[in-house]
Amino acid sequence: MLKLPSNLRSINVLDSFVQDVVHQYKINQEVHGNMLISLTEAVTNAITHGNHYDENKVVQINLQKKSDTIAIRVSDQGCGFDPSNVPDPTCEENICKCGGRGVFLMQRLCDQIQYKDNGRTVEMHFKI
């Protein structure tokens, strides 16, 4: 388990965290990239939208290996959200907007993604 303060500087530790996982489970380059991008997006969203940069709140990361899958769970201490209400960034009115692509990227890069605890937790699955 990894606990991070709700500060965007916390994202700097994610690369070495993912590198350790890649080395331990001998994960290929494609999954490595998908995992790093998805985890970075999930933690950024947790810090920004979940905990609103409140450094008294933490973002918790848990990792579990299940047969041929790595499950990474990112939880924040915010109010949660409904992922079905996130605007589609591929719609014409959203194409030129800054931001709003994190959930979309995670959905495309993970083999499976689930939102739990009223949107305060995202669980991302990667086949290895």
Short mmCIF file of C-alpha atoms in Angstrom, two decimals:
data_model
loop_
_atom_site.label_atom_id
_atom_site.label_comp_id
_atom_site.label_asym_id
_atom_site.label_seq_id
_atom_site.Cartn_x
_atom_site.Cartn_y
_atom_site.Cartn_z
CA MET A 1 0.00 0.00 0.00
CA LEU A 2 1.12 3.51 -0.80
CA LYS A 3 -0.32 6.64 0.83
CA LEU A 4 0.26 9.99 -0.84
CA PRO A 5 -0.54 13.51 0.34
CA SER A 6 -2.96 15.43 -1.86
CA ASN A 7 -0.30 17.44 -3.63
CA LEU A 8 0.53 17.06 -7.32
CA ARG A 9 4.22 16.65 -6.41
CA SER A 10 3.18 13.24 -5.04
CA ILE A 11 2.82 12.02 -8.63
CA ASN A 12 6.62 11.93 -8.89
CA VAL A 13 6.75 8.65 -6.92
CA LEU A 14 4.43 6.82 -9.32
CA ASP A 15 7.09 6.08 -11.92
CA SER A 16 9.29 4.18 -9.46
CA PHE A 17 6.21 2.46 -7.98
CA VAL A 18 5.20 1.17 -11.42
CA GLN A 19 8.82 0.29 -12.28
CA ASP A 20 8.95 -1.93 -9.18
CA VAL A 21 5.71 -3.68 -10.22
CA VAL A 22 6.97 -4.13 -13.79
CA HIS A 23 10.22 -5.64 -12.56
CA GLN A 24 8.58 -7.89 -9.96
CA TYR A 25 5.97 -9.35 -12.33
CA LYS A 26 7.96 -9.11 -15.60
CA ILE A 27 5.38 -6.92 -17.32
CA ASN A 28 5.81 -5.98 -20.99
CA GLN A 29 6.34 -2.43 -22.29
CA GLU A 30 2.77 -1.91 -23.52
CA VAL A 31 1.17 -2.86 -20.20
CA HIS A 32 3.85 -0.85 -18.38
CA GLY A 33 2.87 2.29 -20.33
CA ASN A 34 -0.86 1.69 -19.92
CA MET A 35 -0.41 1.13 -16.20
CA LEU A 36 1.70 4.26 -15.67
CA ILE A 37 -0.62 6.55 -17.65
CA SER A 38 -3.77 5.16 -16.00
CA LEU A 39 -2.32 5.34 -12.49
CA THR A 40 -1.08 8.89 -13.07
CA GLU A 41 -4.52 9.96 -14.31
CA ALA A 42 -6.30 8.25 -11.40
CA VAL A 43 -4.03 9.81 -8.77
CA THR A 44 -4.23 13.24 -10.44
CA ASN A 45 -8.04 13.02 -10.41
CA ALA A 46 -8.05 11.88 -6.76
CA ILE A 47 -5.83 14.78 -5.69
CA THR A 48 -7.55 17.41 -7.85
CA HIS A 49 -11.23 16.46 -7.94
CA GLY A 50 -11.54 14.10 -4.98
CA ASN A 51 -9.45 15.67 -2.23
CA HIS A 52 -9.33 19.19 -3.76
CA TYR A 53 -5.59 19.51 -2.98
CA ASP A 54 -6.29 19.19 0.77
CA GLU A 55 -2.96 17.91 2.09
CA ASN A 56 -4.70 16.68 5.25
CA LYS A 57 -6.34 14.08 3.02
CA VAL A 58 -4.47 11.19 1.42
CA VAL A 59 -4.69 9.19 -1.76
CA GLN A 60 -4.27 5.49 -1.11
CA ILE A 61 -2.94 3.05 -3.72
CA ASN A 62 -3.31 -0.71 -3.30
CA LEU A 63 -2.02 -3.33 -5.68
CA GLN A 64 -3.03 -6.97 -5.92
CA LYS A 65 -1.99 -9.71 -8.32
CA LYS A 66 -4.83 -12.04 -9.30
CA SER A 67 -3.65 -14.92 -11.52
CA ASP A 68 -2.80 -13.17 -14.83
CA THR A 69 -4.04 -9.73 -13.77
CA ILE A 70 -2.71 -6.81 -11.74
CA ALA A 71 -5.43 -4.83 -9.96
CA ILE A 72 -4.55 -1.31 -8.84
CA ARG A 73 -6.99 0.47 -6.56
CA VAL A 74 -6.79 4.26 -6.06
CA SER A 75 -8.93 5.78 -3.29
CA ASP A 76 -9.42 9.36 -2.16
CA GLN A 77 -11.23 10.96 0.77
CA GLY A 78 -13.52 13.16 -1.28
CA CYS A 79 -17.27 13.09 -1.89
CA GLY A 80 -17.08 10.71 -4.85
CA PHE A 81 -18.49 11.14 -8.33
CA ASP A 82 -20.61 9.40 -10.93
CA PRO A 83 -18.38 8.38 -13.87
CA SER A 84 -21.40 8.22 -16.17
CA ASN A 85 -21.71 12.02 -15.79
CA VAL A 86 -18.22 12.68 -17.15
CA PRO A 87 -18.56 14.41 -20.56
CA ASP A 88 -17.31 12.49 -23.59
CA PRO A 89 -14.08 14.22 -24.67
CA THR A 90 -14.55 12.99 -28.25
CA CYS A 91 -17.77 14.99 -28.74
CA GLU A 92 -17.31 18.03 -30.94
CA GLU A 93 -18.13 20.52 -28.17
CA ASN A 94 -15.44 18.99 -25.92
CA ILE A 95 -12.60 18.45 -28.42
CA CYS A 96 -10.88 21.79 -27.79
CA LYS A 97 -11.44 21.90 -24.03
CA CYS A 98 -8.43 21.62 -21.75
CA GLY A 99 -8.68 18.61 -19.46
CA GLY A 100 -11.49 16.11 -19.20
CA ARG A 101 -9.64 13.21 -20.79
CA GLY A 102 -8.35 11.29 -17.76
CA VAL A 103 -11.33 8.98 -17.25
CA PHE A 104 -11.55 8.44 -21.01
CA LEU A 105 -7.87 7.43 -21.17
CA MET A 106 -8.17 5.11 -18.19
CA GLN A 107 -11.20 3.38 -19.74
CA ARG A 108 -9.25 2.82 -22.97
CA LEU A 109 -5.97 1.69 -21.41
CA CYS A 110 -7.23 -0.67 -18.69
CA ASP A 111 -8.50 -4.15 -19.45
CA GLN A 112 -11.24 -3.55 -16.89
CA ILE A 113 -12.14 -0.55 -14.74
CA GLN A 114 -14.60 -0.31 -11.86
CA TYR A 115 -15.69 2.58 -9.68
CA LYS A 116 -16.53 1.78 -6.07
CA ASP A 117 -17.47 3.56 -2.87
CA ASN A 118 -19.63 6.13 -4.71
CA GLY A 119 -16.75 7.00 -7.04
CA ARG A 120 -14.14 7.54 -4.31
CA THR A 121 -12.27 4.43 -5.46
CA VAL A 122 -11.26 3.37 -8.95
CA GLU A 123 -10.03 -0.18 -9.51
CA MET A 124 -8.04 -0.74 -12.69
CA HIS A 125 -7.20 -4.22 -14.01
CA PHE A 126 -4.32 -4.99 -16.36
CA LYS A 127 -3.71 -8.41 -17.92
CA ILE A 128 -0.07 -9.40 -17.69
#
